[in-house]
mmCIF file of C-alpha atoms and ligand atoms in Angstrom:
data_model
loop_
_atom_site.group_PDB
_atom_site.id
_atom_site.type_symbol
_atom_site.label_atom_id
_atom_site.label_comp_id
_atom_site.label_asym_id
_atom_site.label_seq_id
_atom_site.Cartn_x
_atom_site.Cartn_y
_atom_site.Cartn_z
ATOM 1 C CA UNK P 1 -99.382 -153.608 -67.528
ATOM 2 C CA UNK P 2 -99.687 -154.442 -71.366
ATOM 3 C CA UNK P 3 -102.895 -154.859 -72.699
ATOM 4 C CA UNK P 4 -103.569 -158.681 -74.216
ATOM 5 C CA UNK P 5 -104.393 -158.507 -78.012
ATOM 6 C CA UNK P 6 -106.405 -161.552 -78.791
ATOM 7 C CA UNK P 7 -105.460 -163.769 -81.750
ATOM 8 C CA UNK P 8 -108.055 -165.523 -84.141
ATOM 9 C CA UNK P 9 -108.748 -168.401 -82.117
ATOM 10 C CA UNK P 10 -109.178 -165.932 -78.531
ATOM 11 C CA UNK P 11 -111.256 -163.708 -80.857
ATOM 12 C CA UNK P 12 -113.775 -166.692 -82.095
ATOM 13 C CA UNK P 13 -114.146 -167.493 -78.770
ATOM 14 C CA UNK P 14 -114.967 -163.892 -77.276
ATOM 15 C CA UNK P 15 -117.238 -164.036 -80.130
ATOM 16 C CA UNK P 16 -118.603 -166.545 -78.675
ATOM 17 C CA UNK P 17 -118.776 -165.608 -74.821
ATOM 18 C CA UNK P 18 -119.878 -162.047 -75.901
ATOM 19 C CA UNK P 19 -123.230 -163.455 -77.594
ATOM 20 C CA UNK P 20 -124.395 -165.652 -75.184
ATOM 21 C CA UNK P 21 -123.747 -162.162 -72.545
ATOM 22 C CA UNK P 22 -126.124 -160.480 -74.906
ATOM 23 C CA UNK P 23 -128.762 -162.922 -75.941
ATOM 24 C CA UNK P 24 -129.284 -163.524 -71.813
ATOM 25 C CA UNK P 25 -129.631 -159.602 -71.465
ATOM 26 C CA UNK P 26 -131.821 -159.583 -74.072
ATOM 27 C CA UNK P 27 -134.022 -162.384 -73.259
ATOM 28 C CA UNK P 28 -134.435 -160.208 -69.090
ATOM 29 C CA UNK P 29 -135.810 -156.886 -70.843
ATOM 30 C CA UNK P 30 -139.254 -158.203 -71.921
ATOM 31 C CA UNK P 31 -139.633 -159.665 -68.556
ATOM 32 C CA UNK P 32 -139.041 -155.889 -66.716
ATOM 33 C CA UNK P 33 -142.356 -154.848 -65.920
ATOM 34 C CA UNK P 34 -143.769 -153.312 -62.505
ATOM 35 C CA UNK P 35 -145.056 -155.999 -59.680
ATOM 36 C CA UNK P 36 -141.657 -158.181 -60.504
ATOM 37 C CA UNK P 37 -138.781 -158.276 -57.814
ATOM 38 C CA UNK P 38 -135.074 -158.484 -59.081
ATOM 39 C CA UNK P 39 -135.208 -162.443 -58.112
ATOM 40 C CA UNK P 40 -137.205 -162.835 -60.206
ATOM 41 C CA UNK P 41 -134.801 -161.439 -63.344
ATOM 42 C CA UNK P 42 -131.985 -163.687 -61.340
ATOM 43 C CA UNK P 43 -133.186 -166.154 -61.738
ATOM 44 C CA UNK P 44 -134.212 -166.109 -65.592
ATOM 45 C CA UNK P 45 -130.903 -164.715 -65.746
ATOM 46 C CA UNK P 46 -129.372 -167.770 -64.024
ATOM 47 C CA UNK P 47 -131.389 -170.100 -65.904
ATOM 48 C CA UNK P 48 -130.506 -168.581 -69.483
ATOM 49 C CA UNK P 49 -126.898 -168.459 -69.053
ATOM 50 C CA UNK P 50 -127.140 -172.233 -67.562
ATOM 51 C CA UNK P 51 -129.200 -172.712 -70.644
ATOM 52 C CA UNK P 52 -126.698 -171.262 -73.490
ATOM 53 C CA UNK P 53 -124.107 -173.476 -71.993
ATOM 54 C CA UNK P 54 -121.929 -170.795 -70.199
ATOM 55 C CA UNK P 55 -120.697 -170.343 -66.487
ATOM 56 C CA UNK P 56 -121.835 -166.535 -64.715
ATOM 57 C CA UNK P 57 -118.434 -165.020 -64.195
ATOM 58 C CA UNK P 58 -120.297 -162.611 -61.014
ATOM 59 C CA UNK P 59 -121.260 -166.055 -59.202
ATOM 60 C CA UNK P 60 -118.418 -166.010 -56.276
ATOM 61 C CA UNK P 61 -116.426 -163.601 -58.032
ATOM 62 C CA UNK P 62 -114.168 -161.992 -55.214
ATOM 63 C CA UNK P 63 -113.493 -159.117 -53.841
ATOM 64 C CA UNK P 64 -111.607 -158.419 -50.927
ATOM 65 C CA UNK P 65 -112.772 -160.888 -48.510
ATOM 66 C CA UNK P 66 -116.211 -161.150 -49.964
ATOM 67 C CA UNK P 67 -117.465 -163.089 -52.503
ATOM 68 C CA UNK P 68 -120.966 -162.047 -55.078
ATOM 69 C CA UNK P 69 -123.900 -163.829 -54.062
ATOM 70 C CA UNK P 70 -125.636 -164.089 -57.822
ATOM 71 C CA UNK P 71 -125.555 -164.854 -61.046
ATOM 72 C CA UNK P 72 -126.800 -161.556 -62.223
ATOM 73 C CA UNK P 73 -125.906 -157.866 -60.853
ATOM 74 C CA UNK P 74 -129.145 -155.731 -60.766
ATOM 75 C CA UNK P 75 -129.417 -152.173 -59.738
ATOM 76 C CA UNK P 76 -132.594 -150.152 -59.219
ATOM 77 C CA UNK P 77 -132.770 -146.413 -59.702
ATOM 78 C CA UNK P 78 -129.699 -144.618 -57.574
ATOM 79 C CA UNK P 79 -128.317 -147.637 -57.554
ATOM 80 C CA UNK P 80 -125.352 -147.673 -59.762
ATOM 81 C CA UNK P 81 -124.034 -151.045 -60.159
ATOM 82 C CA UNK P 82 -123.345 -154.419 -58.334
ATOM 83 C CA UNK P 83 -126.688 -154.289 -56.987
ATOM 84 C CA UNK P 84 -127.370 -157.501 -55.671
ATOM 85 C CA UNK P 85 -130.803 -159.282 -56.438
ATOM 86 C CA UNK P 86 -133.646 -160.042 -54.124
ATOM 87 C CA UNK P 87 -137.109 -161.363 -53.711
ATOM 88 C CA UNK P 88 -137.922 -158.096 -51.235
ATOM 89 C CA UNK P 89 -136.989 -155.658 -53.938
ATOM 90 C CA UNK P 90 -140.222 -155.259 -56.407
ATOM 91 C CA UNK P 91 -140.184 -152.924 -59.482
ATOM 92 C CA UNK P 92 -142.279 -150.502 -59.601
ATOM 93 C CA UNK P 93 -143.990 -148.281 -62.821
ATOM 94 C CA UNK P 94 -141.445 -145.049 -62.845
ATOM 95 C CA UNK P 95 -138.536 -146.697 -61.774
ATOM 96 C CA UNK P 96 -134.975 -147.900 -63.943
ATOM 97 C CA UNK P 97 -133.479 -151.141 -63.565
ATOM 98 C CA UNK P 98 -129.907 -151.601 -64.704
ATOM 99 C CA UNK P 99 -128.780 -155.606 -65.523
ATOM 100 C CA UNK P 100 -125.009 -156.416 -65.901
ATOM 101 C CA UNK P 101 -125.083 -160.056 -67.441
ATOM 102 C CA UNK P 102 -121.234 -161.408 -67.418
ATOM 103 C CA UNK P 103 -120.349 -164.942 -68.458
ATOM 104 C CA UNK P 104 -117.508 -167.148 -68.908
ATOM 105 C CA UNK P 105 -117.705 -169.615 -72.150
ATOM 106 C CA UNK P 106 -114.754 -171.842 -72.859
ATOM 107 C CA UNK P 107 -112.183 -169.745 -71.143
ATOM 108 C CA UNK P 108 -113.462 -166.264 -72.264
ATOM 109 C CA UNK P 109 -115.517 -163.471 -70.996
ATOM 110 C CA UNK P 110 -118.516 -161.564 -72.180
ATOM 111 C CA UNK P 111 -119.478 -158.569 -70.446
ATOM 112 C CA UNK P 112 -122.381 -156.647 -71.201
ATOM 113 C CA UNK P 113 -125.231 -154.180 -69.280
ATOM 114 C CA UNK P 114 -127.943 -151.658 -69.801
ATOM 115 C CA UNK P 115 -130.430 -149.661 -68.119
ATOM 116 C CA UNK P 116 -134.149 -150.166 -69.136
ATOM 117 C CA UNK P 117 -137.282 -148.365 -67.403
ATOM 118 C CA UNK P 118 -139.946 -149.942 -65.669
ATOM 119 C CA UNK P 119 -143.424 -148.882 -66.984
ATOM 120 C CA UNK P 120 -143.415 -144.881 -67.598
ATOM 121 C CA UNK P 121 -140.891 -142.853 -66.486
ATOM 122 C CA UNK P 122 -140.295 -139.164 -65.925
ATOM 123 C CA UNK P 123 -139.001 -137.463 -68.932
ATOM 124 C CA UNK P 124 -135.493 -136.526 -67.283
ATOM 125 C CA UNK P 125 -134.456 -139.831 -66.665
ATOM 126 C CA UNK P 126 -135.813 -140.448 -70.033
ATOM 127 C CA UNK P 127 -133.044 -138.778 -71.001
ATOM 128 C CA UNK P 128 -130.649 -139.957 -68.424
ATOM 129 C CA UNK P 129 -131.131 -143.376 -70.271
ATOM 130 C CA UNK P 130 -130.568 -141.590 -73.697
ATOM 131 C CA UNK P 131 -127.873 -139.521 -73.305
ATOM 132 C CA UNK P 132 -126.377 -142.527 -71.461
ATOM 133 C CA UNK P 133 -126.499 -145.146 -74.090
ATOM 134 C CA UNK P 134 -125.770 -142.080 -76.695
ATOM 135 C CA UNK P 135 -122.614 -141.445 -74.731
ATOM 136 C CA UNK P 136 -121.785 -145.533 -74.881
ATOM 137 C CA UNK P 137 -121.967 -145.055 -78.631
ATOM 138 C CA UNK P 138 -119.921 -142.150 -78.601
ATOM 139 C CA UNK P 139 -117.238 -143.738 -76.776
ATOM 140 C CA UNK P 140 -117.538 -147.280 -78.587
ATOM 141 C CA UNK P 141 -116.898 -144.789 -81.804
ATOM 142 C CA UNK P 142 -113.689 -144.056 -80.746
ATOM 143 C CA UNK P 143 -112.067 -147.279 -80.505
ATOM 144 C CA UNK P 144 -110.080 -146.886 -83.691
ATOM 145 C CA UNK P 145 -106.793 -148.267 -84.180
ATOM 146 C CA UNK P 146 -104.049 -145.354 -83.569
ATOM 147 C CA UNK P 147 -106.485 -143.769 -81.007
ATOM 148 C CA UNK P 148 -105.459 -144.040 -77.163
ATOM 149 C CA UNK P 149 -108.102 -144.988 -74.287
ATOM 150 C CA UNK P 150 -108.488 -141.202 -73.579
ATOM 151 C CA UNK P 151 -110.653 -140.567 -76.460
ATOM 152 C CA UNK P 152 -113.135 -143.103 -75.381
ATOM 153 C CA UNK P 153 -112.953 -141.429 -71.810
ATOM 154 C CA UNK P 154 -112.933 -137.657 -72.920
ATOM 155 C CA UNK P 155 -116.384 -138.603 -76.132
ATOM 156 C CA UNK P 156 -117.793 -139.918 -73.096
ATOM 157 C CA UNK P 157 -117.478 -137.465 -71.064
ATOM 158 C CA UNK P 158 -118.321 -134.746 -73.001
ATOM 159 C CA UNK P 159 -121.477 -135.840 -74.052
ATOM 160 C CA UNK P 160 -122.802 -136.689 -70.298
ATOM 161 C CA UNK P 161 -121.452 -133.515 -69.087
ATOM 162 C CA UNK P 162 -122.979 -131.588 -71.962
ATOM 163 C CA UNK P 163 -126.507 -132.854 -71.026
ATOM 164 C CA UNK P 164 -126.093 -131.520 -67.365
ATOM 165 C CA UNK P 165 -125.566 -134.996 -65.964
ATOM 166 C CA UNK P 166 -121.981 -136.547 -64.160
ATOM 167 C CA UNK P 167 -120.202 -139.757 -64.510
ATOM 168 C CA UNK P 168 -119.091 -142.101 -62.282
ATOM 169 C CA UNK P 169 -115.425 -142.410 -61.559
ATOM 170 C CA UNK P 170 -114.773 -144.263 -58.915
ATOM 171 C CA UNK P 171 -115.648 -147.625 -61.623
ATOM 172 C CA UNK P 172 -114.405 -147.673 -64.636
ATOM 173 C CA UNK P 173 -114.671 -149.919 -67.897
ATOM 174 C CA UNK P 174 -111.878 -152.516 -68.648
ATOM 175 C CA UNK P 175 -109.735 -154.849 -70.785
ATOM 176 C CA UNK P 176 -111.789 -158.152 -70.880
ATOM 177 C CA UNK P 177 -111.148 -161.759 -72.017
ATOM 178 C CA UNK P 178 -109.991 -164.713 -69.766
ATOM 179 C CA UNK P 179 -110.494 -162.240 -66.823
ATOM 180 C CA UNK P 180 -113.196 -160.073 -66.447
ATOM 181 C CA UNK P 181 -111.066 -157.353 -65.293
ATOM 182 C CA UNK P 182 -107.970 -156.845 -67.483
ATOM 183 C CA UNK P 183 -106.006 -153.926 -68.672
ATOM 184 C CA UNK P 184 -106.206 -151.470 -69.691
ATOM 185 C CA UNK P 185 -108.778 -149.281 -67.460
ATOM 186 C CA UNK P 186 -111.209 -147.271 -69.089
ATOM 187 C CA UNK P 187 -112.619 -144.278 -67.045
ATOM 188 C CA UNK P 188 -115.428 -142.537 -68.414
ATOM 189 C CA UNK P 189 -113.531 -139.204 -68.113
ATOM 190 C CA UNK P 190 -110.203 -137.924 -69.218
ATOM 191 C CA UNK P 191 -108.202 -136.434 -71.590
ATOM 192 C CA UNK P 192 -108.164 -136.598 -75.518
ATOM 193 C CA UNK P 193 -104.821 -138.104 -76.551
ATOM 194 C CA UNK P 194 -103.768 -139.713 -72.988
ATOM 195 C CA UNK P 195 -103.369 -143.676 -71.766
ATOM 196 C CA UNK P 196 -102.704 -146.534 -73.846
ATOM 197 C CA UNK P 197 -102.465 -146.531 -77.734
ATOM 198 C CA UNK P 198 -105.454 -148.860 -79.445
ATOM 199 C CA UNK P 199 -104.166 -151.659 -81.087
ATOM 200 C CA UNK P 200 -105.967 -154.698 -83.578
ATOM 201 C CA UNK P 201 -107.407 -157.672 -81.267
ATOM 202 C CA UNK P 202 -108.538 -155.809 -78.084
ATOM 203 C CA UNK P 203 -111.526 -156.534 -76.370
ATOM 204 C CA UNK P 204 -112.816 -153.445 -74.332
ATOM 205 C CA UNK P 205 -115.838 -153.223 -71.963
ATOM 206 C CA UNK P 206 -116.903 -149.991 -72.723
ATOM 207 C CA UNK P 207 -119.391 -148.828 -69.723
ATOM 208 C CA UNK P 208 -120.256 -145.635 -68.914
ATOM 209 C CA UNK P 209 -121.967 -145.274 -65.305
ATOM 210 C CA UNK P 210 -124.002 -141.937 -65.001
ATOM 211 C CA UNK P 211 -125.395 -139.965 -62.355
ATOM 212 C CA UNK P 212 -128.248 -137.623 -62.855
ATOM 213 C CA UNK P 213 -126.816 -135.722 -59.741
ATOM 214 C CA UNK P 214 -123.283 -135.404 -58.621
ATOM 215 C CA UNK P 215 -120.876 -138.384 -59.462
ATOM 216 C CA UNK P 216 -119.876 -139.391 -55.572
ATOM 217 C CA UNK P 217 -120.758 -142.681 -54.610
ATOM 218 C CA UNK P 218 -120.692 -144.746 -51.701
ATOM 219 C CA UNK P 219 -120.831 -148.739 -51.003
ATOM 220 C CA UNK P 220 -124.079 -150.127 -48.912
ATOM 221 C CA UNK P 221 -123.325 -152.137 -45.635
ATOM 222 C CA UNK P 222 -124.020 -155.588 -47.858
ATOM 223 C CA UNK P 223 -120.636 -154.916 -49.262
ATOM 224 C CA UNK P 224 -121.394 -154.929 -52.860
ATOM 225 C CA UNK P 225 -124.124 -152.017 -54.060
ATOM 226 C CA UNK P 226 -122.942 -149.256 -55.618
ATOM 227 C CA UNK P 227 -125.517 -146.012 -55.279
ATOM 228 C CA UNK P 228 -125.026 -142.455 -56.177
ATOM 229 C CA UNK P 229 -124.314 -140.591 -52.739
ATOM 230 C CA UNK P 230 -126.688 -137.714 -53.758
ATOM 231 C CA UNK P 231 -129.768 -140.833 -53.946
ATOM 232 C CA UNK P 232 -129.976 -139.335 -57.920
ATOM 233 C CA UNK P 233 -131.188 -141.998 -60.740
ATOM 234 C CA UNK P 234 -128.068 -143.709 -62.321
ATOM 235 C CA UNK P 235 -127.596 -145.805 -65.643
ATOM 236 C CA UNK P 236 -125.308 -147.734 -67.422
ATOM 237 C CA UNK P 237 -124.737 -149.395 -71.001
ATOM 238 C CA UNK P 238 -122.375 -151.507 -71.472
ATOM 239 C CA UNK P 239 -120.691 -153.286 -74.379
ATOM 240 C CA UNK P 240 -117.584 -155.745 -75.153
ATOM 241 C CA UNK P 241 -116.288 -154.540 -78.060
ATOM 242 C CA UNK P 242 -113.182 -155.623 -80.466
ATOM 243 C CA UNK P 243 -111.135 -153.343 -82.283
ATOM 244 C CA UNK P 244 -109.973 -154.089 -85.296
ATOM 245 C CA UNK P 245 -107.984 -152.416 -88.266
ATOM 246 C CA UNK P 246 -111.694 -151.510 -89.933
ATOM 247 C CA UNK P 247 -113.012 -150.316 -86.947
ATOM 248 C CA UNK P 248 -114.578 -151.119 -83.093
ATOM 249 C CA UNK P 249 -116.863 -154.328 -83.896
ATOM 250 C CA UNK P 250 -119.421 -154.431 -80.892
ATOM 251 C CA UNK P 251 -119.418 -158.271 -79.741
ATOM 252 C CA UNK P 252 -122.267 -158.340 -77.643
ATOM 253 C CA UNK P 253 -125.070 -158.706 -80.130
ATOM 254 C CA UNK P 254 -127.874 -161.146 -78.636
ATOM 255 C CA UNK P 255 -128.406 -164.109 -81.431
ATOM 256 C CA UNK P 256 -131.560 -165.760 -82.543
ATOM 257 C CA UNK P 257 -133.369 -167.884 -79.826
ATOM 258 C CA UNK P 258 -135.778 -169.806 -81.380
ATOM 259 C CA UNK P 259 -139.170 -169.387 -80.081
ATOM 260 C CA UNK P 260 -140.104 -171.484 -76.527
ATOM 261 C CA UNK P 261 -142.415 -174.317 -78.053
ATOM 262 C CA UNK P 262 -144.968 -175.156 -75.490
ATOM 263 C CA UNK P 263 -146.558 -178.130 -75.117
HETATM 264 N N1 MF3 W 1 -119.728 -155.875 -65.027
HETATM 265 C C1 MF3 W 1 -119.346 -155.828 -63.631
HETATM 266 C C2 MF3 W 1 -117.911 -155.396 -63.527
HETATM 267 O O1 MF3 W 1 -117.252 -155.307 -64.534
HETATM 268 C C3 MF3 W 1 -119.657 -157.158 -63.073
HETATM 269 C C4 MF3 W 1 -119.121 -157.454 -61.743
HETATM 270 S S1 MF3 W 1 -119.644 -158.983 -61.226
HETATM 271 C C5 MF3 W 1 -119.602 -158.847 -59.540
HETATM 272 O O2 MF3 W 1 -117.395 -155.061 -62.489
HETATM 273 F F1 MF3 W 1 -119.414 -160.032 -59.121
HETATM 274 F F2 MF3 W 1 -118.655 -158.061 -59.127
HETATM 275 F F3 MF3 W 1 -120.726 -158.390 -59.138
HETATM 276 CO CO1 CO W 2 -117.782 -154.429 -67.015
#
């Protein structure tokens, strides 16, 4: 499958998708605190992206026979992605919370996650978080043009593997634009100098899932959560990013919101 290169009008407009995917990620993080369920962040979630104008691209999305429940995906500790929201599951101080916020503006697709803690947590997934999002920049890094898809997959791997921890393969990051899912795929492990040459004008979702255990997974009975087999913490940063012939621009950069007045 070729990989779609976006021209200046499909770029403006992933622009455009790609910020309102960060600003509602970044408005959920201040609200992450112990004694809230993930409902709760679902619906702010829902409300934000409702609010900035845009559609949730997870909202019915299908799969198989199934279709996504929510507007956000929220995973809790050895959950690993795709966890689905609810007003039974509370947060509480030590644990990690991972929101995936994608939405759909005027035809295009912003795609965007990370994993934040909730109150103090131990020092090793401390570092689960760090080398995670380290390993995001890594691989975000090597989205030059004349570079192929490996190099993302091999910087990322290297740097979780380094650190003692595994990724996830049975997900992997993708194309995006007017899918969510479009080519090429990009695992999180691989070889330097393998798949598909980078060229000006794609949009990558750059995601690396990581286990602090063994990478295995399996798929709960709801049909949707994702959670490490071993029941070890798991994170994941995400990013839609554009390459261009100056380098990998990150697109999912939360903008302004001005300040709530009350009253
Ligand atoms: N960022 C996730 C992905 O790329 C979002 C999936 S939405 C869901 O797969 F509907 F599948 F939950
Ligand atoms: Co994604």
């Amino acid at each position: 499958m070729t990989i779609p290169l976006k021209n200046k009008e499909g770029i403006a407009r992933m622009r455009e998708a790609c910020a309102i995917a960060a600003t509602v990620l970044d408005q959920l993080k201040p609200l992450v605190r112990p004694g809230i369920t993930t409902q709760d962040l679902e619906e702010a979630g829902r409300d934000w992206i409702a609010r900035l104008g845009a559609r949730s691209a997870c909202y019915g999305y299908q799969h198989g026979s199934r279709r996504y429940p929510a507007h956000t995906c929220i995973s809790v500790n050895d959950e690993v992605v795709h966890g689905i929201p609810s007003f039974r599951r509370v947060l509480r101080d030590g644990d990690i919370v991972s929101l995936d916020i994608v939405v759909e503006h005027d035809g295009y697709i912003g795609d965007n996650a990370f994993t934040v803690p909730v109150g103090s947590i131990s020092s090793e997934v401390g570092k689960l978080l760090r080398v995670t999002r380290e390993a995001l920049d890594l691989g975000i890094k090597q989205a030059q043009v004349g570079n192929r898809i490996g190099d993302i997959s091999a910087a990322v791997q290297a740097h979780v593997e380094a650190n003692g921890f595994s990724v996830v393969r049975d997900m992997v990051g993708h194309g995006v634009g007017v899918s969510m899912h479009e080519p090429p795929e990009i695992p999180n492990f691989g070889r330097k100098g393998t798949g598909d040459k980078i060229k000006p004008g794609m949009t990558l979702a750059i995601e690396p899932m990581v286990n602090l255990g063994g990478y295995k997974t399996k798929t709960l009975s709801d049909g949707w959560t994702v959670v490490a087999a071993d029941g070890s913490p798991s994170a994941h940063f995400e990013h839609t990013v554009l390459t261009t012939d100056h380098g990998p621009e990150i697109l999912t950069i939360p903008r302004p919101v001005a300040a709530q007045v009350s009253s």
